[in-house]
């Protein structure tokens, strides 16, 4: 029936009004939104990289470093396991090329016990949603007095998957602190990460913020040896390592290889200023375990220098004047304000599991994005005008109603995109242009049905009511099949393809509402006000 209950009328009118209100901010530049009332929506559609300009960076995770670190961990676990069981061993070594760790057991009688203990390190990995596992992370073999733990392909894949996921989360935290909106960070292939950041202008700073591993360590300086002499002779004492500062030129330091506290125990890091010198510094705070270890280390080494390292480079090497028992401290190193801020972001976001290398870099200029927007506007306006002219020419007043519904449809698309914080890309604009054509399909079906009923001799009210009723099933069927195809695109696609799928989905749903409900309401009130003897269609 063409009669609308009062609550339905209020609901439809409210949806249409809300659509226009939330779409209006997209008509103005961001700078002019401040002039709008505080109660009025200020949120705009986020523009993607191809429209706004920005940075496109493709990173590759360093498999070799990942394996090297993992083998070092396995080696430490082997040492700890054998010592805790009082099993004598020798020749504990790792082979990066062979992805293995091997150890020789001194007493033949301990061989079975050692093998059983080290076998515990081989655990199932690669689980699926059904609870199954692809295999074990390590293959443990024995030969005479030697036990070898080899990284399996399944184990390496699982390790890379974990590293990629951890890297994506770390990168996201770092970019969020950078102050940009809607970055796109996604996995590409086996060991690559694609980062797209719209609106960024300082690409070099972004690269340094993402690319730094952010591995924080505290180590004691070996003050019993001369670092300059060790650098010349290349003879590093056992248990020590030769590292350099981040200064230019770099300063050599001989450090104890034992890590006192690492960044894993860090819970907060903030930029600040030294109360005495006024220089920019980074203040940090450890968790309970880290504070305890840090306090014990400083208590036992009062008067001795210790080094603060970031990615194996010495940032600072102060002398411990007194025990630091509160679990807090500060890092100074002739920082600028921006460097102190970036370092605090690195430390707060956590360390990357392995080094990331840029293998592809593209910068999209703002002018190129503006050209894309202008081209998209022209295409949308041209498509809209042609559709409007066709509908008006083909169906007259009923075409005019369909054109009004089309404007409501476009407003609803931008309103929903703004509300959900979706990113509009060039394919997204293509989706909107496509929706302009799709949106009037339903009205074409309805109007043709009404014409058929009119030719059959039905009254205006009966023809309109029958036209909408008979066309509804066809409209639903056609839009549902479109939505199925679009959802598959969203599920399997990524980046711009998903942007296209999102705008098309919103547009199709909005077109079902505007074509079936909004136009029917307009026609119902037109009939009530004019009471025509014959339909002008």
Coordinates of C-alpha atoms in Angstrom, one line a residue:
X1 CA 0.0 0.0 0.0
X2 CA 1.1 3.6 -0.6
X3 CA 0.0 4.8 2.8
X4 CA 3.0 5.6 5.1
X5 CA 2.6 5.4 8.9
X6 CA 3.8 8.5 10.8
X7 CA 6.7 6.7 12.4
X8 CA 7.9 5.4 9.1
X9 CA 7.8 8.9 7.6
X10 CA 9.8 10.3 10.5
X11 CA 12.3 7.5 10.2
X12 CA 12.9 7.9 6.5
X13 CA 13.0 11.7 6.8
X14 CA 15.5 11.4 9.7
X15 CA 17.8 9.1 7.7
X16 CA 17.7 11.4 4.6
X17 CA 18.4 14.5 6.8
X18 CA 21.2 12.8 8.7
X19 CA 22.7 11.7 5.4
X20 CA 22.9 15.3 4.1
X21 CA 24.1 16.7 7.4
X22 CA 27.0 14.2 7.7
X23 CA 27.8 14.6 4.0
X24 CA 27.9 18.5 4.0
X25 CA 31.4 18.8 5.6
X26 CA 32.9 17.0 2.6
X27 CA 31.9 20.0 0.4
X28 CA 34.2 22.4 2.2
X29 CA 38.0 22.5 2.6
X30 CA 39.3 21.2 6.0
X31 CA 40.5 24.7 6.9
X32 CA 37.0 26.2 6.6
X33 CA 35.3 23.7 8.9
X34 CA 36.2 25.7 11.9
X35 CA 33.6 28.2 11.0
X36 CA 30.8 25.6 11.3
X37 CA 28.9 25.4 14.6
X38 CA 30.4 23.1 17.3
X39 CA 27.3 20.9 17.2
X40 CA 27.6 20.4 13.5
X41 CA 29.6 17.3 12.2
X42 CA 33.2 18.2 11.3
X43 CA 34.3 14.7 10.2
X44 CA 35.3 14.3 6.5
X45 CA 36.1 11.3 4.4
X46 CA 39.7 10.3 4.6
X47 CA 41.5 10.5 1.3
X48 CA 43.8 7.7 0.2
X49 CA 47.4 7.9 -1.0
X50 CA 46.4 8.3 -4.7
X51 CA 44.2 11.3 -3.9
X52 CA 46.0 13.0 -1.0
X53 CA 49.6 12.2 -1.9
X54 CA 52.0 10.6 0.6
X55 CA 54.5 7.8 0.9
X56 CA 54.4 4.2 -0.6
X57 CA 57.1 2.0 1.0
X58 CA 57.6 -1.7 0.5
X59 CA 59.8 -3.4 3.2
X60 CA 61.4 -6.8 3.3
X61 CA 62.1 -8.5 6.6
X62 CA 65.7 -9.7 7.0
X63 CA 65.4 -13.6 7.1
X64 CA 69.1 -14.0 7.8
X65 CA 69.0 -11.7 10.9
X66 CA 65.8 -13.4 12.0
X67 CA 67.4 -16.8 11.8
X68 CA 70.6 -15.6 13.5
X69 CA 68.7 -14.2 16.4
X70 CA 66.6 -17.3 16.7
X71 CA 69.7 -19.6 16.7
X72 CA 71.2 -17.4 19.4
X73 CA 68.0 -17.9 21.5
X74 CA 68.1 -21.7 20.8
X75 CA 71.8 -21.8 21.8
X76 CA 71.0 -20.0 25.1
X77 CA 68.2 -22.5 25.7
X78 CA 70.5 -25.4 25.0
X79 CA 73.1 -24.1 27.4
X80 CA 70.5 -23.4 30.1
X81 CA 68.8 -26.8 29.7
X82 CA 72.1 -28.8 29.9
X83 CA 73.4 -26.8 32.9
X84 CA 70.1 -27.1 34.9
X85 CA 70.4 -30.9 34.4
X86 CA 74.1 -30.9 35.2
X87 CA 75.1 -32.4 31.9
X88 CA 78.7 -31.6 30.7
X89 CA 79.0 -30.4 27.2
X90 CA 81.5 -28.8 24.7
X91 CA 81.6 -27.2 21.2
X92 CA 78.2 -25.4 21.5
X93 CA 78.0 -23.6 18.2
X94 CA 75.5 -22.3 15.7
X95 CA 75.5 -22.5 11.9
X96 CA 73.5 -19.8 10.2
X97 CA 73.9 -21.2 6.7
X98 CA 72.7 -24.6 7.9
X99 CA 70.1 -23.1 10.2
X100 CA 71.3 -25.3 13.1
X101 CA 72.8 -25.4 16.6
X102 CA 75.0 -28.3 17.6
X103 CA 76.6 -29.4 20.9
X104 CA 78.8 -32.3 22.0
X105 CA 78.1 -34.2 25.2
X106 CA 81.2 -35.1 27.2
X107 CA 80.0 -38.3 28.9
X108 CA 78.4 -41.0 26.8
X109 CA 76.2 -41.9 29.8
X110 CA 74.6 -38.4 29.6
X111 CA 73.7 -38.7 25.9
X112 CA 70.2 -40.1 26.3
X113 CA 69.4 -37.7 29.1
X114 CA 70.7 -34.7 27.0
X115 CA 68.8 -35.8 23.9
X116 CA 65.5 -36.2 25.9
X117 CA 66.1 -32.7 27.4
X118 CA 66.8 -31.0 24.1
X119 CA 64.0 -32.8 22.3
X120 CA 61.7 -30.7 24.5
X121 CA 62.6 -27.6 22.4
X122 CA 61.0 -29.1 19.4
X123 CA 57.3 -28.1 19.6
X124 CA 54.4 -28.2 17.1
X125 CA 53.8 -25.0 15.1
X126 CA 51.7 -23.8 12.2
X127 CA 48.3 -24.5 13.8
X128 CA 45.1 -24.0 11.8
X129 CA 41.6 -23.1 12.9
X130 CA 40.8 -26.8 13.2
X131 CA 43.5 -27.4 15.8
X132 CA 45.9 -29.2 13.6
X133 CA 49.6 -28.5 13.3
X134 CA 51.8 -28.4 10.2
X135 CA 54.9 -29.8 11.9
X136 CA 57.6 -29.1 14.5
X137 CA 59.7 -26.0 14.7
X138 CA 63.0 -27.9 15.2
X139 CA 64.4 -31.2 14.1
X140 CA 66.6 -32.8 16.8
X141 CA 69.0 -35.4 15.7
X142 CA 71.9 -37.3 17.4
X143 CA 75.1 -38.7 16.0
X144 CA 77.7 -40.4 18.3
X145 CA 78.4 -37.7 21.0
X146 CA 76.8 -34.8 19.0
X147 CA 73.2 -33.4 19.1
X148 CA 72.0 -31.1 16.4
X149 CA 68.9 -28.9 16.5
X150 CA 67.9 -27.8 13.0
X151 CA 65.3 -25.2 12.1
X152 CA 62.6 -26.8 9.9
X153 CA 60.9 -25.1 6.9
X154 CA 57.7 -25.2 8.9
X155 CA 59.4 -23.6 11.9
X156 CA 61.0 -20.9 9.8
X157 CA 57.7 -20.1 8.1
X158 CA 55.9 -19.8 11.5
X159 CA 58.7 -17.6 12.8
X160 CA 58.5 -15.3 9.7
X161 CA 54.7 -15.2 10.1
X162 CA 55.0 -14.1 13.8
X163 CA 57.7 -11.6 12.9
X164 CA 55.6 -10.1 10.1
X165 CA 52.6 -9.8 12.4
X166 CA 54.7 -8.2 15.2
X167 CA 56.4 -5.9 12.7
X168 CA 53.0 -4.7 11.4
X169 CA 51.8 -3.9 14.9
X170 CA 55.0 -2.1 15.8
X171 CA 54.9 -0.1 12.6
X172 CA 51.3 0.9 13.2
X173 CA 52.2 2.2 16.7
X174 CA 55.0 4.2 15.3
X175 CA 53.0 5.7 12.5
X176 CA 50.1 6.5 14.8
X177 CA 52.6 8.6 16.9
X178 CA 53.6 10.3 13.6
X179 CA 50.2 11.9 13.5
X180 CA 48.9 10.8 10.2
X181 CA 45.4 9.4 9.5
X182 CA 44.4 6.0 8.0
X183 CA 47.8 4.4 7.1
X184 CA 47.6 1.2 5.2
X185 CA 49.9 -1.5 6.5
X186 CA 49.6 -5.0 5.1
X187 CA 51.5 -8.1 4.3
X188 CA 52.8 -8.7 0.8
X189 CA 54.0 -12.2 -0.1
X190 CA 56.1 -14.3 2.3
X191 CA 58.3 -11.7 4.0
X192 CA 57.2 -8.2 2.8
X193 CA 55.2 -5.4 4.3
X194 CA 53.5 -2.7 2.3
X195 CA 53.2 0.7 4.1
X196 CA 51.1 3.5 2.5
X197 CA 50.8 6.7 4.5
X198 CA 48.6 9.4 3.0
X199 CA 49.3 13.1 3.6
X200 CA 52.9 12.6 4.9
X201 CA 55.4 15.2 3.7
X202 CA 58.6 14.3 5.5
X203 CA 59.2 10.9 3.9
X204 CA 62.8 10.6 5.2
X205 CA 61.7 11.0 8.8
X206 CA 59.0 8.4 8.3
X207 CA 61.5 5.9 6.9
X208 CA 63.9 6.4 9.8
X209 CA 61.0 6.1 12.3
X210 CA 59.8 2.8 10.7
X211 CA 63.2 1.3 9.7
X212 CA 64.9 1.6 13.0
X213 CA 64.8 -1.8 14.8
X214 CA 64.5 0.0 18.1
X215 CA 66.4 -2.7 20.1
X216 CA 67.3 -1.0 23.5
X217 CA 70.0 -2.6 25.7
X218 CA 71.9 -1.6 28.8
X219 CA 75.5 -3.1 29.1
X220 CA 78.5 -2.4 31.3
X221 CA 81.6 -0.7 29.8
X222 CA 84.8 -2.7 30.3
X223 CA 86.9 0.0 31.9
X224 CA 89.9 -2.3 32.4
X225 CA 90.8 -2.1 28.7
X226 CA 91.6 0.8 26.3
X227 CA 88.9 0.9 23.5
X228 CA 91.2 2.7 21.1
X229 CA 93.9 0.1 21.4
X230 CA 91.4 -2.7 21.0
X231 CA 90.1 -1.0 17.9
X232 CA 93.6 -0.9 16.4
X233 CA 94.6 -4.5 17.4
X234 CA 91.2 -6.0 16.7
X235 CA 91.8 -8.2 19.8
X236 CA 88.6 -8.1 21.8
X237 CA 88.9 -9.7 25.3
X238 CA 86.8 -12.8 25.9
X239 CA 83.3 -11.9 27.1
X240 CA 83.6 -8.4 25.6
X241 CA 82.5 -6.8 22.3
X242 CA 83.6 -3.8 20.4
X243 CA 80.8 -1.4 19.5
X244 CA 80.7 2.3 18.3
X245 CA 78.7 5.3 19.2
X246 CA 76.2 7.1 16.9
X247 CA 78.4 10.2 16.9
X248 CA 80.2 11.5 13.8
X249 CA 83.0 10.3 13.9
X250 CA 81.9 7.2 15.8
X251 CA 83.6 6.6 19.2
X252 CA 84.7 3.0 20.0
X253 CA 83.5 1.3 23.2
X254 CA 84.5 -2.1 24.7
X255 CA 81.4 -3.5 26.4
X256 CA 80.6 -6.6 28.4
X257 CA 78.4 -8.8 26.2
X258 CA 76.0 -9.5 29.0
X259 CA 72.8 -7.5 28.8
X260 CA 71.8 -5.9 32.1
X261 CA 68.3 -4.9 31.1
X262 CA 66.7 -4.8 27.6
X263 CA 63.9 -2.8 26.0
X264 CA 61.5 -5.7 26.7
X265 CA 61.3 -4.5 30.3
X266 CA 60.4 -0.9 29.2
X267 CA 56.8 0.2 29.9
X268 CA 57.1 3.9 29.0
X269 CA 59.3 6.5 27.4
X270 CA 58.6 10.2 27.0
X271 CA 60.6 13.2 25.6
X272 CA 61.6 15.8 28.2
X273 CA 64.3 18.2 29.2
X274 CA 67.2 17.9 31.6
X275 CA 66.5 19.8 34.8
X276 CA 70.1 21.0 35.0
X277 CA 71.2 21.7 31.4
X278 CA 67.8 22.2 29.7
X279 CA 68.8 19.8 26.9
X280 CA 66.3 17.5 25.3
X281 CA 66.3 14.0 26.9
X282 CA 64.2 10.8 26.9
X283 CA 62.9 9.6 30.2
X284 CA 62.1 5.9 30.6
X285 CA 60.4 3.6 33.1
X286 CA 60.9 -0.1 33.6
X287 CA 58.4 -2.7 34.8
X288 CA 58.9 -4.4 38.2
X289 CA 61.3 -7.1 36.9
X290 CA 63.3 -4.6 34.9
X291 CA 63.4 -2.1 37.7
X292 CA 64.7 -4.8 40.0
X293 CA 67.4 -5.9 37.6
X294 CA 68.4 -2.3 36.8
X295 CA 68.5 -1.4 40.5
X296 CA 70.7 -4.4 41.3
X297 CA 73.1 -3.7 38.4
X298 CA 73.5 0.0 39.3
X299 CA 73.9 -0.9 43.0
X300 CA 76.8 -3.4 42.2
X301 CA 78.6 -1.0 39.8
X302 CA 78.6 2.4 41.4
X303 CA 81.4 4.5 40.0
X304 CA 81.6 2.5 36.8
X305 CA 80.4 3.5 33.3
X306 CA 77.6 1.7 31.6
X307 CA 76.3 2.0 28.0
X308 CA 72.9 2.6 26.6
X309 CA 72.6 1.0 23.2
X310 CA 70.0 1.4 20.5
X311 CA 70.4 -1.1 17.6
X312 CA 73.9 -1.9 18.7
X313 CA 75.0 1.7 18.7
X314 CA 76.0 3.5 21.9
X315 CA 73.8 6.4 22.5
X316 CA 75.2 7.4 25.9
X317 CA 77.7 5.9 28.4
X318 CA 77.3 7.7 31.7
X319 CA 79.0 6.8 35.0
X320 CA 76.8 5.3 37.7
X321 CA 77.0 7.9 40.5
X322 CA 74.5 6.2 42.8
X323 CA 72.1 3.2 42.7
X324 CA 69.0 3.8 40.6
X325 CA 66.4 1.9 42.5
X326 CA 63.2 3.6 41.2
X327 CA 63.1 1.9 37.9
X328 CA 63.3 5.2 36.0
X329 CA 66.0 7.1 34.3
X330 CA 66.8 9.3 31.4
X331 CA 68.8 9.0 28.1
X332 CA 70.8 12.1 27.0
X333 CA 72.9 12.3 23.8
X334 CA 72.9 15.8 22.3
X335 CA 69.4 15.2 20.9
X336 CA 67.3 17.8 19.1
X337 CA 63.7 18.1 20.3
X338 CA 62.5 16.1 17.3
X339 CA 65.2 13.4 17.8
X340 CA 64.1 13.0 21.4
X341 CA 60.5 12.7 20.4
X342 CA 61.3 10.1 17.7
X343 CA 63.4 8.1 20.1
X344 CA 60.7 8.0 22.7
X345 CA 58.3 6.8 20.0
X346 CA 60.7 4.0 19.0
X347 CA 61.1 2.8 22.6
X348 CA 57.4 3.0 23.4
X349 CA 56.4 1.1 20.3
X350 CA 58.8 -1.8 21.0
X351 CA 61.5 -3.3 19.0
X352 CA 61.1 -4.8 15.5
X353 CA 61.8 -8.6 15.5
X354 CA 64.3 -8.1 12.6
X355 CA 65.7 -5.5 10.4
X356 CA 63.4 -4.1 7.7
X357 CA 64.9 -3.1 4.3
X358 CA 63.2 -0.7 1.8
X359 CA 63.0 -2.5 -1.6
X360 CA 60.5 -0.1 -3.2
X361 CA 59.8 3.5 -2.5
X362 CA 57.3 5.9 -4.3
X363 CA 56.2 9.3 -3.3
X364 CA 52.9 10.6 -4.6
X365 CA 52.8 14.4 -4.7
X366 CA 49.8 16.4 -3.5
X367 CA 49.4 17.9 -7.0
X368 CA 49.1 14.5 -8.5
X369 CA 46.4 13.6 -5.9
X370 CA 44.6 16.9 -6.7
X371 CA 44.6 16.0 -10.4
X372 CA 43.1 12.6 -9.5
X373 CA 40.4 14.2 -7.4
X374 CA 39.6 16.7 -10.2
X375 CA 39.4 13.9 -12.8
X376 CA 37.2 11.9 -10.4
X377 CA 34.9 14.9 -9.9
X378 CA 34.6 15.4 -13.7
X379 CA 33.7 11.8 -14.2
X380 CA 31.2 11.7 -11.4
X381 CA 29.5 15.0 -12.5
X382 CA 29.4 13.9 -16.2
X383 CA 27.9 10.5 -15.2
X384 CA 25.4 12.2 -12.9
X385 CA 24.3 14.7 -15.5
X386 CA 23.8 12.0 -18.2
X387 CA 21.8 9.8 -15.9
X388 CA 19.7 12.7 -14.7
X389 CA 18.9 13.8 -18.3
X390 CA 18.1 10.2 -19.3
X391 CA 15.8 9.6 -16.4
X392 CA 14.0 12.9 -16.9
X393 CA 13.6 12.4 -20.6
X394 CA 12.4 8.8 -20.3
X395 CA 10.1 9.1 -17.3
X396 CA 9.3 12.8 -16.9
X397 CA 8.0 13.5 -13.3
X398 CA 8.8 10.0 -12.2
X399 CA 12.3 10.4 -13.5
X400 CA 12.5 13.6 -11.5
X401 CA 11.7 11.7 -8.3
X402 CA 14.4 9.1 -9.2
X403 CA 16.9 11.9 -9.7
X404 CA 16.1 13.3 -6.2
X405 CA 16.6 9.9 -4.8
X406 CA 19.9 9.6 -6.6
X407 CA 21.1 12.8 -4.8
X408 CA 20.0 11.3 -1.5
X409 CA 21.9 8.1 -2.4
X410 CA 25.2 10.0 -3.0
X411 CA 24.8 12.0 0.2
X412 CA 24.3 8.7 2.1
X413 CA 27.4 7.2 0.6
X414 CA 29.6 10.2 1.8
X415 CA 27.8 10.3 5.1
X416 CA 28.5 6.6 5.8
X417 CA 32.1 6.9 4.6
X418 CA 32.7 9.8 7.0
X419 CA 31.1 8.0 9.9
X420 CA 33.0 4.7 9.6
X421 CA 36.3 6.5 8.9
X422 CA 36.8 4.7 5.6
X423 CA 39.5 5.9 3.1
X424 CA 38.4 7.1 -0.3
X425 CA 40.7 6.1 -3.1
X426 CA 40.6 6.5 -6.9
X427 CA 39.0 3.1 -7.3
X428 CA 36.5 4.2 -4.6
X429 CA 35.6 7.2 -6.8
X430 CA 35.1 4.7 -9.7
X431 CA 32.8 2.8 -7.4
X432 CA 30.7 5.9 -6.7
X433 CA 30.5 6.6 -10.4
X434 CA 29.3 3.0 -11.0
X435 CA 26.7 3.4 -8.2
X436 CA 25.3 6.4 -10.0
X437 CA 24.4 4.1 -12.9
X438 CA 23.3 1.2 -10.7
X439 CA 21.2 3.4 -8.4
X440 CA 18.6 4.2 -11.0
X441 CA 18.3 0.6 -12.3
X442 CA 15.7 -0.1 -9.6
X443 CA 13.7 3.0 -10.6
X444 CA 13.8 1.9 -14.3
X445 CA 12.4 -1.5 -13.3
X446 CA 9.7 0.1 -11.1
X447 CA 8.7 2.7 -13.7
X448 CA 8.5 0.1 -16.5
X449 CA 6.3 -2.0 -14.3
X450 CA 4.1 1.0 -13.6
X451 CA 3.8 1.6 -17.3
X452 CA 2.7 -2.0 -17.9
X453 CA 0.0 -1.7 -15.1
X454 CA -1.1 1.6 -16.6
X455 CA -1.5 0.0 -20.0
X456 CA -3.6 -2.8 -18.4
X457 CA -6.1 -0.1 -17.4
X458 CA -5.4 0.1 -13.7
X459 CA -6.0 3.3 -11.7
X460 CA -3.0 5.5 -10.8
X461 CA -2.9 4.2 -7.2
X462 CA -3.3 0.6 -8.2
X463 CA -0.7 0.9 -11.0
X464 CA 1.9 2.4 -8.7
X465 CA 1.3 0.0 -5.8
X466 CA 1.4 -3.0 -8.2
X467 CA 4.5 -1.6 -10.0
X468 CA 6.5 -1.4 -6.7
X469 CA 5.3 -4.7 -5.4
X470 CA 6.1 -6.7 -8.6
X471 CA 9.5 -5.0 -9.1
X472 CA 10.6 -5.5 -5.5
X473 CA 11.7 -9.2 -5.8
X474 CA 13.6 -8.5 -9.0
X475 CA 15.4 -5.5 -7.4
X476 CA 16.4 -7.5 -4.3
X477 CA 17.7 -10.4 -6.4
X478 CA 19.8 -8.2 -8.7
X479 CA 21.3 -6.2 -5.7
X480 CA 22.0 -9.3 -3.7
X481 CA 24.0 -10.9 -6.5
X482 CA 25.9 -7.6 -6.9
X483 CA 26.6 -7.6 -3.1
X484 CA 27.9 -11.2 -3.2
X485 CA 30.4 -10.3 -5.9
X486 CA 31.4 -7.2 -4.1
X487 CA 31.9 -9.0 -0.8
X488 CA 34.2 -11.5 -2.6
X489 CA 36.2 -8.6 -3.9
X490 CA 36.5 -7.2 -0.3
X491 CA 37.4 -10.6 1.1
X492 CA 40.1 -11.5 -1.5
X493 CA 41.2 -8.0 -2.4
X494 CA 43.4 -5.5 -0.6
X495 CA 44.1 -1.8 -0.6
X496 CA 42.4 0.1 -3.4
X497 CA 40.3 -3.0 -4.4
X498 CA 38.8 -3.0 -0.9
X499 CA 38.1 0.7 -1.2
X500 CA 36.2 0.0 -4.4
X501 CA 34.3 -2.8 -2.7
X502 CA 33.4 -0.6 0.3
X503 CA 32.0 2.3 -1.7
X504 CA 30.1 0.0 -4.0
X505 CA 28.6 -1.9 -1.1
X506 CA 27.4 1.3 0.7
X507 CA 26.1 2.6 -2.7
X508 CA 24.1 -0.6 -3.5
X509 CA 22.6 -0.7 0.0
X510 CA 21.7 3.0 -0.1
X511 CA 20.2 2.6 -3.6
X512 CA 17.9 -0.1 -2.4
X513 CA 16.7 2.3 0.3
X514 CA 16.3 5.3 -1.9
X515 CA 14.8 3.6 -4.9
X516 CA 12.2 1.6 -3.0
X517 CA 11.5 3.7 0.0
X518 CA 12.4 7.3 -0.7
X519 CA 10.8 7.5 -4.2
X520 CA 7.7 5.6 -3.0
X521 CA 7.3 8.1 -0.2
X522 CA 7.6 11.1 -2.6
X523 CA 5.2 9.5 -5.1
X524 CA 2.7 8.7 -2.3
X525 CA 2.6 12.3 -1.1
X526 CA 2.4 13.6 -4.7
X527 CA -0.6 11.4 -5.3
X528 CA -2.2 12.7 -2.0
X529 CA -1.7 16.3 -3.0
X530 CA -2.6 16.2 -6.7
X531 CA -4.9 13.2 -7.0
X532 CA -4.1 12.8 -10.8
X533 CA -6.6 11.1 -13.1
X534 CA -3.7 9.7 -15.2
X535 CA -0.1 9.0 -14.5
X536 CA 2.5 11.3 -16.4
X537 CA 4.8 8.4 -17.2

